[in-house]
CSV table of N, CA and C in Angstrom, one decimal:
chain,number,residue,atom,x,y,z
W,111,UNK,N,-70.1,-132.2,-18.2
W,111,UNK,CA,-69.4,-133.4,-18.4
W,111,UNK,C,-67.9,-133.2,-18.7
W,112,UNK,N,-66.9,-134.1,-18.3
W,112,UNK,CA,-65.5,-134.0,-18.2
W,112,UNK,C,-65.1,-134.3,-19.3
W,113,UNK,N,-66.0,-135.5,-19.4
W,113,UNK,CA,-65.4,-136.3,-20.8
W,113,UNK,C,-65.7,-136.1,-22.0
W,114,UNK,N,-66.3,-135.3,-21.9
W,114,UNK,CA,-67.4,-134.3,-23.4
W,114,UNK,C,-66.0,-134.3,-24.3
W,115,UNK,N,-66.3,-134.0,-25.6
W,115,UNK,CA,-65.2,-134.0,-27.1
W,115,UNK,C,-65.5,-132.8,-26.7
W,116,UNK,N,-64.3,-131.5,-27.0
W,116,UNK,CA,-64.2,-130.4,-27.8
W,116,UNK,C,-64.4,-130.7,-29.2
W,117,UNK,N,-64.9,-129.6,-30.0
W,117,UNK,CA,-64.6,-129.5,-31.5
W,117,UNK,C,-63.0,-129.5,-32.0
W,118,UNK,N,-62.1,-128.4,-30.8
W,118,UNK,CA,-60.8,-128.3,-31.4
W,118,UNK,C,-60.1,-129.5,-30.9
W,119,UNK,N,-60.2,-130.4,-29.9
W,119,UNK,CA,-59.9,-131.7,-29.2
W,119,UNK,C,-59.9,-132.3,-30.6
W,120,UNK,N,-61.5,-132.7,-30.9
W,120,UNK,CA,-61.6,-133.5,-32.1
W,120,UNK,C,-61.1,-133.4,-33.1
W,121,UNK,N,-60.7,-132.7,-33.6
W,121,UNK,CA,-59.8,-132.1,-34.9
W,121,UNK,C,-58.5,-132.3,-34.6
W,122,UNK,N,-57.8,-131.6,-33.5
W,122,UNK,CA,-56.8,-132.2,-32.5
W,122,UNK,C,-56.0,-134.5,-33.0
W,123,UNK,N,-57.2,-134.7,-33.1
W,123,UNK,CA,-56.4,-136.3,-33.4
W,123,UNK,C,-56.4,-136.2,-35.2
W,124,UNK,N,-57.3,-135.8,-35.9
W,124,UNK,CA,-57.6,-135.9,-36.9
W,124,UNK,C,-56.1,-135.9,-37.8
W,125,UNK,N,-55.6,-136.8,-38.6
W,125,UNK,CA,-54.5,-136.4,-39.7
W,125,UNK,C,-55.2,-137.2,-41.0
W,126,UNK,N,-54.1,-136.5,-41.8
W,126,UNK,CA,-54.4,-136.8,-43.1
W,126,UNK,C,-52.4,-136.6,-44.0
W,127,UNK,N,-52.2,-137.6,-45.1
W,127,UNK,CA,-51.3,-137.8,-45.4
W,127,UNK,C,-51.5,-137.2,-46.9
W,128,UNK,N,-50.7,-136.1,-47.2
W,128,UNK,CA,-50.5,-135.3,-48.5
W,128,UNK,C,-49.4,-135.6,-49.2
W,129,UNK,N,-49.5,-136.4,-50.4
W,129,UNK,CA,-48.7,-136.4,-51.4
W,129,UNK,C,-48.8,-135.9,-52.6
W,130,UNK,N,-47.5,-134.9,-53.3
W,130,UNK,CA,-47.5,-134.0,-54.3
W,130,UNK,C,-46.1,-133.4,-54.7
W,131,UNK,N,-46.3,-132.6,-55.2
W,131,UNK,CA,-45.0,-132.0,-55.4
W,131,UNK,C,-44.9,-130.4,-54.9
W,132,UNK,N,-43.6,-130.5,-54.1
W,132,UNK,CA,-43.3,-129.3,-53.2
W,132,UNK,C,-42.3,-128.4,-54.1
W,133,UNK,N,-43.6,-127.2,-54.3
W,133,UNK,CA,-42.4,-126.2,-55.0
W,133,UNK,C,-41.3,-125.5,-54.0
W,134,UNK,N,-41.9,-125.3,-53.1
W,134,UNK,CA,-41.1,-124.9,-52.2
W,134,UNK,C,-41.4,-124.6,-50.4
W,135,UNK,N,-40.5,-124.1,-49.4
W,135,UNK,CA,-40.4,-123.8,-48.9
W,135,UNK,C,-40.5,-122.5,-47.7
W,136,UNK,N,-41.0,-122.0,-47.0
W,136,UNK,CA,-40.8,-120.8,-46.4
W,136,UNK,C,-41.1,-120.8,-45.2
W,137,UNK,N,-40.3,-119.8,-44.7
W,137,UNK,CA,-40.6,-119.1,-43.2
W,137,UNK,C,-40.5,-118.0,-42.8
W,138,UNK,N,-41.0,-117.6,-41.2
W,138,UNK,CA,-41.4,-116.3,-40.9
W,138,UNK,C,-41.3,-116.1,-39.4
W,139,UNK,N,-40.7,-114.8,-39.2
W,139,UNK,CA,-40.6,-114.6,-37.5
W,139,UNK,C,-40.5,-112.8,-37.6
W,140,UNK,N,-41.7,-112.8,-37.1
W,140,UNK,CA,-42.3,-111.5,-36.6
W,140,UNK,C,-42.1,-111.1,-35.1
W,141,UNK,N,-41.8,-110.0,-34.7
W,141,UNK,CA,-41.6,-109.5,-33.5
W,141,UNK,C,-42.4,-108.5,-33.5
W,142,UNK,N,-43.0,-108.1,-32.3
W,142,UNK,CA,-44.2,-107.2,-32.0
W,142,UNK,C,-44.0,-107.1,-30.9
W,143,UNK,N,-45.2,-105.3,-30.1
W,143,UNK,CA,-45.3,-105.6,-29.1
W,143,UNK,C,-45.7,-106.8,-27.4
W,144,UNK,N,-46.6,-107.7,-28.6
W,144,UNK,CA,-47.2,-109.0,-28.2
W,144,UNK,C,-45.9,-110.3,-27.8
W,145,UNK,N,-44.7,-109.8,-28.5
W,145,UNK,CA,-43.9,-110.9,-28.8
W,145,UNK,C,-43.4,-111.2,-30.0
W,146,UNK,N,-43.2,-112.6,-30.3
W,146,UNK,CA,-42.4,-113.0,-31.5
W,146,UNK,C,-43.3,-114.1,-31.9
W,147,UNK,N,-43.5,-114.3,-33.1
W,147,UNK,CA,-44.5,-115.0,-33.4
W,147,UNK,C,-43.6,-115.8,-34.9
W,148,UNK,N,-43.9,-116.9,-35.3
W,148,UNK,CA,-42.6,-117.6,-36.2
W,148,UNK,C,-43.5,-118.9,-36.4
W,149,UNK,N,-43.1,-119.2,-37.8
W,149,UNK,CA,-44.2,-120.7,-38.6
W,149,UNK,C,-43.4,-120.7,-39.7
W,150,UNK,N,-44.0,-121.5,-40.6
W,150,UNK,CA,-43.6,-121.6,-41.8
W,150,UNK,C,-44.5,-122.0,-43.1
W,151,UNK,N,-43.9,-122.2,-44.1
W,151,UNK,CA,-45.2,-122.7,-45.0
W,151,UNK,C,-44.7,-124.0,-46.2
W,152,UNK,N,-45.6,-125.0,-46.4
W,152,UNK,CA,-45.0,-125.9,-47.3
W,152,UNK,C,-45.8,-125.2,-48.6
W,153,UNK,N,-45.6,-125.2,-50.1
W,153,UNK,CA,-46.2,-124.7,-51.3
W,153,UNK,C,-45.9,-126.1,-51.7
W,154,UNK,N,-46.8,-126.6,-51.8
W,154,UNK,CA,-47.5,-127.8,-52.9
W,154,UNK,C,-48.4,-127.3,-54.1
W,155,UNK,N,-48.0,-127.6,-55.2
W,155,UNK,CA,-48.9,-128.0,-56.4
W,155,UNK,C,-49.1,-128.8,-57.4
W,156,UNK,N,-50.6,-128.6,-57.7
W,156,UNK,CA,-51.6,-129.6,-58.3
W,156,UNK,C,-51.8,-129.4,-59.4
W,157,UNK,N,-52.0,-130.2,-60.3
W,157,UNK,CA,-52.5,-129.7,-61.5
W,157,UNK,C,-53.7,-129.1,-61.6
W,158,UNK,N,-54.2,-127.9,-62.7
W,158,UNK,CA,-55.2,-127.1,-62.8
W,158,UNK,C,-56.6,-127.8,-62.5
W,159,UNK,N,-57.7,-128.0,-62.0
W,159,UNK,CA,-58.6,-128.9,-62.4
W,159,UNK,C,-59.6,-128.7,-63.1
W,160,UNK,N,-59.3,-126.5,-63.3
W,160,UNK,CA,-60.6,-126.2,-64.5
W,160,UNK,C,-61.2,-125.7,-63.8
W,161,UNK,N,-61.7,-126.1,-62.3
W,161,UNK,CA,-63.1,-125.4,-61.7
W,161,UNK,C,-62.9,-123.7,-61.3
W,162,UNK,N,-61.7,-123.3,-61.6
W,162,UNK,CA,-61.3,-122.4,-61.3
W,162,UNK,C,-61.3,-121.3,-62.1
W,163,UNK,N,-62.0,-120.9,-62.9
W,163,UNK,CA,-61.5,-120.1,-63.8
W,163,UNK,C,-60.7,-118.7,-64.1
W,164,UNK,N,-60.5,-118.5,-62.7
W,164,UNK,CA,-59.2,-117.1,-62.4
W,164,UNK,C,-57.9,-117.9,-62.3
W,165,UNK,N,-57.6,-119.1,-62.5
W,165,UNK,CA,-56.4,-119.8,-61.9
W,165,UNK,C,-56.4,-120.1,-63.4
W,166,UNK,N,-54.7,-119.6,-63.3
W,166,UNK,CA,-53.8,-120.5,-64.9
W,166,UNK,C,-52.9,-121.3,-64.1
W,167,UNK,N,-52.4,-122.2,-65.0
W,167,UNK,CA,-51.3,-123.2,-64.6
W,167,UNK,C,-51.9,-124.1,-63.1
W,168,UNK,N,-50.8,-124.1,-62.8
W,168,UNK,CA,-51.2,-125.4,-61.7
W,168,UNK,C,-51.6,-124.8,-60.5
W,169,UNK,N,-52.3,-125.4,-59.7
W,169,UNK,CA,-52.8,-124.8,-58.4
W,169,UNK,C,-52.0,-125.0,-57.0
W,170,UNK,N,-51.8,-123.9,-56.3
W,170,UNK,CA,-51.4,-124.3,-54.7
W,170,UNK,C,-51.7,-124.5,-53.6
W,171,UNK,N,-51.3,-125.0,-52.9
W,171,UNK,CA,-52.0,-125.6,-51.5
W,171,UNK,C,-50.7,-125.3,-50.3
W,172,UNK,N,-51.4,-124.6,-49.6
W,172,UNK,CA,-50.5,-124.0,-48.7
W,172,UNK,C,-50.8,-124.8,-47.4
W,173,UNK,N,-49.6,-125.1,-47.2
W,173,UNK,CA,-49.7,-126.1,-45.6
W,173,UNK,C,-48.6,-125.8,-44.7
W,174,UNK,N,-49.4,-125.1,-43.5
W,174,UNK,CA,-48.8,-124.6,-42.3
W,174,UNK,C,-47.4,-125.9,-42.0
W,175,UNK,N,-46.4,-125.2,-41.4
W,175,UNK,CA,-45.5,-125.9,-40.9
W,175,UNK,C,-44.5,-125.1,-39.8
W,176,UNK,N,-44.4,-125.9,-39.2
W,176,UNK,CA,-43.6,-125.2,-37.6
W,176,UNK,C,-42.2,-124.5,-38.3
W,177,UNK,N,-41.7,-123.6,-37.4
W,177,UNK,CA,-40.9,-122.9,-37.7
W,177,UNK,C,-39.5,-123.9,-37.6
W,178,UNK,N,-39.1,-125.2,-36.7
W,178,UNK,CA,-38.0,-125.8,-36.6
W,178,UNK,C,-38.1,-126.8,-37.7
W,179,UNK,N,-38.9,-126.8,-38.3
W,179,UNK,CA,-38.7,-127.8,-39.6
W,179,UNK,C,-38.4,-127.1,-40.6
W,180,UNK,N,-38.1,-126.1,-40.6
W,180,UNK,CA,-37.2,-125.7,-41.6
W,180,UNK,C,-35.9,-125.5,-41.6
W,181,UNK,N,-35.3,-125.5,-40.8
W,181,UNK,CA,-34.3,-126.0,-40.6
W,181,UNK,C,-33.6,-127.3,-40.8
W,182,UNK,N,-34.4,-128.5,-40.3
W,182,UNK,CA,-34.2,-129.4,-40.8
W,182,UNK,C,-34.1,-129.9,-41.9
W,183,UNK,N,-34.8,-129.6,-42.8
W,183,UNK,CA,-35.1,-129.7,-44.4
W,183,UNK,C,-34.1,-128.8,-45.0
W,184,UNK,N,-33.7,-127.6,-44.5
W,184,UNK,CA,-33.0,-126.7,-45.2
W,184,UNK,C,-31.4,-127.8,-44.9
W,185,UNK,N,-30.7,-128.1,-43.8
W,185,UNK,CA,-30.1,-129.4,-43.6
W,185,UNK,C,-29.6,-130.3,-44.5
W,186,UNK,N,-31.3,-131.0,-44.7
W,186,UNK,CA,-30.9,-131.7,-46.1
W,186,UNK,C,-30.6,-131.8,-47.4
W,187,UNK,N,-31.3,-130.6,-47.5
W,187,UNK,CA,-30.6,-130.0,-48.6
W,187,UNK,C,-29.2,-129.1,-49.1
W,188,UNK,N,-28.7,-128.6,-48.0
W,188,UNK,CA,-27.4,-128.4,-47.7
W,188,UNK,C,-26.2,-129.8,-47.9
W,189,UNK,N,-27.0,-131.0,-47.7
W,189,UNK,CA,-26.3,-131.8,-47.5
W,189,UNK,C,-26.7,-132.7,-48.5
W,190,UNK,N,-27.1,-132.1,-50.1
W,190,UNK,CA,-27.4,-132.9,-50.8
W,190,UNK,C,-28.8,-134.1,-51.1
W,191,UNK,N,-29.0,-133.9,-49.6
W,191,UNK,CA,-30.2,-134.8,-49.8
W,191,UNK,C,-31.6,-134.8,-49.8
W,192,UNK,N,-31.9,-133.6,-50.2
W,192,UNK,CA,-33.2,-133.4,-50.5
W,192,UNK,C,-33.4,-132.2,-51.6
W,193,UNK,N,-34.2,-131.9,-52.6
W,193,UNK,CA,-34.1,-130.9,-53.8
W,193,UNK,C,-35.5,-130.5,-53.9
W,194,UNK,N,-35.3,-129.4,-54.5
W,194,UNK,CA,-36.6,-128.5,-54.6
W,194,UNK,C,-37.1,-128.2,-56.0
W,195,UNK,N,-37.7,-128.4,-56.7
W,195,UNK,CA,-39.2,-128.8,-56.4
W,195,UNK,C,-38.9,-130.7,-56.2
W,196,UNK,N,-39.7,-131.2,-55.4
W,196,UNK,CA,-39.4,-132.3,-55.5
W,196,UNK,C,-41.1,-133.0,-55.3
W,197,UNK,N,-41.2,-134.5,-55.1
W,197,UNK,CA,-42.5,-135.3,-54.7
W,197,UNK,C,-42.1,-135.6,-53.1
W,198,UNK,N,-43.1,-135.1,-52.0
W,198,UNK,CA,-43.1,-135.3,-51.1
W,198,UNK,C,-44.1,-136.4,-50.3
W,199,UNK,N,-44.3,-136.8,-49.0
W,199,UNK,CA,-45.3,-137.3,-48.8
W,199,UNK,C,-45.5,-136.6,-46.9
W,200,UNK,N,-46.3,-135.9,-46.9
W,200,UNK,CA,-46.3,-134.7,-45.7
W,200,UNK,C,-47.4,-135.5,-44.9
W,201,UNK,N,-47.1,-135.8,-43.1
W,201,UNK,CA,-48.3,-136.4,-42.5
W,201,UNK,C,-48.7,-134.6,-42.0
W,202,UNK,N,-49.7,-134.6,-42.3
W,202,UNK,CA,-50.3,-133.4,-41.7
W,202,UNK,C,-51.7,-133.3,-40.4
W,203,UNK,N,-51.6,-132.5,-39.4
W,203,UNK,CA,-52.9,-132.6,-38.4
W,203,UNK,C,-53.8,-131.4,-38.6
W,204,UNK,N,-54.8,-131.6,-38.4
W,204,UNK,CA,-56.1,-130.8,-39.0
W,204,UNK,C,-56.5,-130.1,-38.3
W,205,UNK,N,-56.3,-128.8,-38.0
W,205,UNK,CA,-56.7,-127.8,-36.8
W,205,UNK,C,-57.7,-126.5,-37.6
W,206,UNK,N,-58.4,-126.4,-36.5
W,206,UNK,CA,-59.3,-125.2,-36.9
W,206,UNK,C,-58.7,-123.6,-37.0
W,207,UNK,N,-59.0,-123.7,-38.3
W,207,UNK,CA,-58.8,-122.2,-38.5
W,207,UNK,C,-59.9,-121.1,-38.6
W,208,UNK,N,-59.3,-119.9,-39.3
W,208,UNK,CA,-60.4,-118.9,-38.9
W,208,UNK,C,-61.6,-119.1,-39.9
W,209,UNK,N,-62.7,-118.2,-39.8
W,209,UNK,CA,-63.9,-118.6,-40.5
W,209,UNK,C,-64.2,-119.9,-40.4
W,210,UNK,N,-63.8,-120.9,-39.4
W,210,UNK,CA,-64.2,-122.8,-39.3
W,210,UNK,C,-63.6,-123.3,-40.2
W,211,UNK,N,-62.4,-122.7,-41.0
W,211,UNK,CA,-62.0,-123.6,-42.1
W,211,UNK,C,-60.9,-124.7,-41.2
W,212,UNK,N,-60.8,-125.9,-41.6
W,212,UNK,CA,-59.6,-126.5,-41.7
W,212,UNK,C,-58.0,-125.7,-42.2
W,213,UNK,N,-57.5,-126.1,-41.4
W,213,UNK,CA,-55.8,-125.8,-41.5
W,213,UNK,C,-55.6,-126.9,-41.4
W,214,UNK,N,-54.3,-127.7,-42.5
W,214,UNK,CA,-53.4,-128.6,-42.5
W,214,UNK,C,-52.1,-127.8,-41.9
W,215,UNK,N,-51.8,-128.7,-40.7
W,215,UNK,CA,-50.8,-128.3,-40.3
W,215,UNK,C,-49.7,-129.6,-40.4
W,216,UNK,N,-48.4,-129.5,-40.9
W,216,UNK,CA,-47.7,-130.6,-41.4
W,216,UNK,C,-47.0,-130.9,-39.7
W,217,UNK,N,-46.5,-132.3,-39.7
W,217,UNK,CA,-46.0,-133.0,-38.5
W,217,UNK,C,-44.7,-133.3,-38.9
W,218,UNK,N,-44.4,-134.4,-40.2
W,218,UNK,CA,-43.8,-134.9,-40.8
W,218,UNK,C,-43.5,-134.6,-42.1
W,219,UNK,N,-42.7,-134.9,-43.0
W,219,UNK,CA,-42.1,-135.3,-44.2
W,219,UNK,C,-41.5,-135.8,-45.0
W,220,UNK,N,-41.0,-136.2,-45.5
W,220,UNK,CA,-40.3,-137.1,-46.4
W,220,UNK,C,-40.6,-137.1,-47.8
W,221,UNK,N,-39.2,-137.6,-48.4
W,221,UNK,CA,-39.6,-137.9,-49.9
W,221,UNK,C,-40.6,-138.4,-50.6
W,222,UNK,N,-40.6,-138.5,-51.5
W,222,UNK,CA,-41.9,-139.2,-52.2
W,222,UNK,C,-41.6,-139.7,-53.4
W,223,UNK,N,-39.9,-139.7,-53.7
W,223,UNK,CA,-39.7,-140.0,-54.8
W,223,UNK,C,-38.4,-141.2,-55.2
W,224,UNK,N,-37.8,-140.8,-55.9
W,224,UNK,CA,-36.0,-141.2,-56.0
W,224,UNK,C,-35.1,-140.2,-55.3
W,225,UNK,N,-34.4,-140.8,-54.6
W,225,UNK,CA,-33.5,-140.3,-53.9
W,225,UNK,C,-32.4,-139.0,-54.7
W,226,UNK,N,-32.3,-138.2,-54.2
W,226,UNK,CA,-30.8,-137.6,-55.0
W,226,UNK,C,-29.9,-138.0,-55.5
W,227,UNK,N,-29.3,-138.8,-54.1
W,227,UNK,CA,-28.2,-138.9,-54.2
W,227,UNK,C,-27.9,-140.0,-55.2
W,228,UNK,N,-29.3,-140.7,-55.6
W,228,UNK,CA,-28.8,-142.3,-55.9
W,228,UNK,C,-28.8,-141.7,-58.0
W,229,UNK,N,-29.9,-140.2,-57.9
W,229,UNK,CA,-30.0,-139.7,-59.2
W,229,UNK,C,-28.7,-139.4,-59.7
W,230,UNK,N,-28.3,-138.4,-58.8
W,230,UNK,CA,-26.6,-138.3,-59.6
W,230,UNK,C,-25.7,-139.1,-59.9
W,231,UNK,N,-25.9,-139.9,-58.6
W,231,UNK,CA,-24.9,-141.0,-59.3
W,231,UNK,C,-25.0,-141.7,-60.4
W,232,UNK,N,-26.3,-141.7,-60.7
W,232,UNK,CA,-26.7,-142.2,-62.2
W,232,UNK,C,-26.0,-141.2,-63.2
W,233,UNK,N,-26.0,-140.1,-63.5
W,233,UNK,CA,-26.1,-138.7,-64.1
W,233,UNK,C,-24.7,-139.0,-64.3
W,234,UNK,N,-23.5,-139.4,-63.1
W,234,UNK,CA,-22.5,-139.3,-63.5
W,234,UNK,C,-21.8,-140.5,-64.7
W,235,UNK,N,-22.8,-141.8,-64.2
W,235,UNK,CA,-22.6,-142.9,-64.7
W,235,UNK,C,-22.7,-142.5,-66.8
W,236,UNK,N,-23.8,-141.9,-66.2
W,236,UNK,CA,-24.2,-141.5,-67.8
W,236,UNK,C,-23.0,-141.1,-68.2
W,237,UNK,N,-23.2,-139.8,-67.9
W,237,UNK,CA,-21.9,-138.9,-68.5
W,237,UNK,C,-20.2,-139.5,-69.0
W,238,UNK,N,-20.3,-140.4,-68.1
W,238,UNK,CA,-19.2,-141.0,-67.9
W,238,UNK,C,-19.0,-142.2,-69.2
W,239,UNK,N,-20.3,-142.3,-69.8
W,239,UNK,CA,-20.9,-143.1,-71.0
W,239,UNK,C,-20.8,-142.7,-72.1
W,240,UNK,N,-20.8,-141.1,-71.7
W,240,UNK,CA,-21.7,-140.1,-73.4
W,240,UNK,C,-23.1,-140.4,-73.4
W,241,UNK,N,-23.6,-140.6,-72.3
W,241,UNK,CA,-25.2,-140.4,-72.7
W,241,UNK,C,-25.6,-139.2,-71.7
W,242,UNK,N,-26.2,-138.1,-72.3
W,242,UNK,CA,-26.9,-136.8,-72.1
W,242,UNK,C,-28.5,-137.0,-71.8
W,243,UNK,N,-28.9,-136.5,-70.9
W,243,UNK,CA,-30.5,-136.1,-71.4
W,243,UNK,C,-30.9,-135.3,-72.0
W,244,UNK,N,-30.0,-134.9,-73.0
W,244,UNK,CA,-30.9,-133.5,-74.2
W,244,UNK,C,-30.9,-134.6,-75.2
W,245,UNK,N,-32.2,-133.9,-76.2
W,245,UNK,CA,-32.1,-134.4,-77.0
W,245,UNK,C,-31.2,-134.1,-78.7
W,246,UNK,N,-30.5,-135.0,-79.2
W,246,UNK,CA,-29.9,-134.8,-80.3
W,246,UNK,C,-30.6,-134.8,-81.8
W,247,UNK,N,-29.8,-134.2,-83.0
W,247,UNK,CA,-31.0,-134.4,-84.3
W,247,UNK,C,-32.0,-133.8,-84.1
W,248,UNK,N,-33.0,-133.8,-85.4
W,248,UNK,CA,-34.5,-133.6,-85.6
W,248,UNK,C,-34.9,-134.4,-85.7
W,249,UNK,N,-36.5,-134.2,-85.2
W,249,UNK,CA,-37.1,-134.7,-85.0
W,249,UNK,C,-38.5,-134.1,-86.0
W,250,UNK,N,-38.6,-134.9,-87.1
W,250,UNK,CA,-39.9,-134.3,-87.9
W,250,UNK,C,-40.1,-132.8,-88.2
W,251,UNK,N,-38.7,-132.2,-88.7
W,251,UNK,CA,-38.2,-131.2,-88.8
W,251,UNK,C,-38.2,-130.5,-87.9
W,252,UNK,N,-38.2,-130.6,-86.5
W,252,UNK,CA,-38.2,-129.3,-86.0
W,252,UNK,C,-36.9,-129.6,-85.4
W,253,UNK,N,-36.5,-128.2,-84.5
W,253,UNK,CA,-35.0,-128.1,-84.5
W,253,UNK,C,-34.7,-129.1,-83.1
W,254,UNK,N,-33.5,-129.3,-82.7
W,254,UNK,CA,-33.0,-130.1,-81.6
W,254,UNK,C,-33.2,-129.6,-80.3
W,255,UNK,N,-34.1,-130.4,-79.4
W,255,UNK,CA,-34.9,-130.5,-78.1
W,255,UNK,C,-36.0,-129.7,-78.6
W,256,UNK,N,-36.5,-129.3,-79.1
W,256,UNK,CA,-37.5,-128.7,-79.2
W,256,UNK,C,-39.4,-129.9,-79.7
W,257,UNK,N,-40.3,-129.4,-79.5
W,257,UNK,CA,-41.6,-130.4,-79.5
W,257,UNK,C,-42.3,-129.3,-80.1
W,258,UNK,N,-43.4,-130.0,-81.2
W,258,UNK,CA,-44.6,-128.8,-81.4
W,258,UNK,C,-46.0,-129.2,-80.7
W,259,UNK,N,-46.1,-130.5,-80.2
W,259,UNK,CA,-46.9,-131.0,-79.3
W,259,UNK,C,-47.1,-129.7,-77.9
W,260,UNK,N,-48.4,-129.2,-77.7
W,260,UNK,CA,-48.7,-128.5,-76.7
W,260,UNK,C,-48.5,-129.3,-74.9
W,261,UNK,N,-48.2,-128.8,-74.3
W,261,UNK,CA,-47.8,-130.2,-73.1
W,261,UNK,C,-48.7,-129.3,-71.8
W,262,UNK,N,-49.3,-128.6,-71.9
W,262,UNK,CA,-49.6,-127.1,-70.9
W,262,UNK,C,-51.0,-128.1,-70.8
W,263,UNK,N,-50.9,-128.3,-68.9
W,263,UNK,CA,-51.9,-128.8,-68.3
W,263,UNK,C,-53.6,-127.8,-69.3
W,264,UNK,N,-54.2,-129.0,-69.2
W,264,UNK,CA,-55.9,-128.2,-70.0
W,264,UNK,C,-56.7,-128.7,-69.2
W,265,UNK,N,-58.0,-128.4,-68.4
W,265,UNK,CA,-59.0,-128.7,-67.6
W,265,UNK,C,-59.4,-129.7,-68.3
């Protein structure tokens, strides 16, 4: 049959939209005798959820990304307009990887939050006020900026 679904076809339409916070960025270009071979990677993380018990702190999620989007992103951040770690919102396509697992592979990106540019300009506004984001004084004796409240993600 002509019209039969592939499995990788089917997966092939499949997307899914990832929103989180992007610790960072990476890429890679290998040369062999096969050729050159070049991708990249988005590092998203989550908070801990516990089920893990070899994992401290927050968990990561690694999502394939083409090698020319990084460039692009690197771009906007050259140009002020995008920062790292930030909240993103990533459209990602669902391709078979090895052992039958799913790979998210990202298409798109974008922010997910407040703009940069529009934060600084607040920041200057501040400043330009005398208002700081540290904190001043104590606070129930303890010394200035400091908390005795635990804040570390707990399953």
């Amino acid at each position: 049959m002509t019209d039969q679904i592939t499995q990788n076809g089917f997966l092939g339409d499949m997307r899914t939209i990832v929103r989180g916070q992007v610790e960072s960025l990476t890429r890679y270009e290998i040369s062999n005798e096969r050729g050159v071979s070049n991708g990249g990677s988005i590092w998203v993380s989550k908070p801990n959820t516990g089920q893990n018990p070899n994992n401290l702190g927050n968990e990561l999620i690694k999502i394939k990304m083409p090698f020319e989007m990084f460039d692009a992103q690197k771009a906007l951040v050259d140009s002020g307009k995008l920062y790292f770690p930030c909240m993103m919102e990533i459209v990602c396509r669902v391709d078979m990887g090895g052992q039958n697992k799913a790979v998210l592979v990202a298409e798109t990106m974008k922010l997910d939050g407040p703009d940069p540019s529009v934060e600084q300009e607040q920041e200057s506004k501040d400043k330009a006020k005398g208002v700081s984001g540290q904190l001043t004084g104590t606070t129930s004796g303890t010394p200035s900026g400091t908390t005795t409240s635990n804040t570390a993600n707990k399953p």
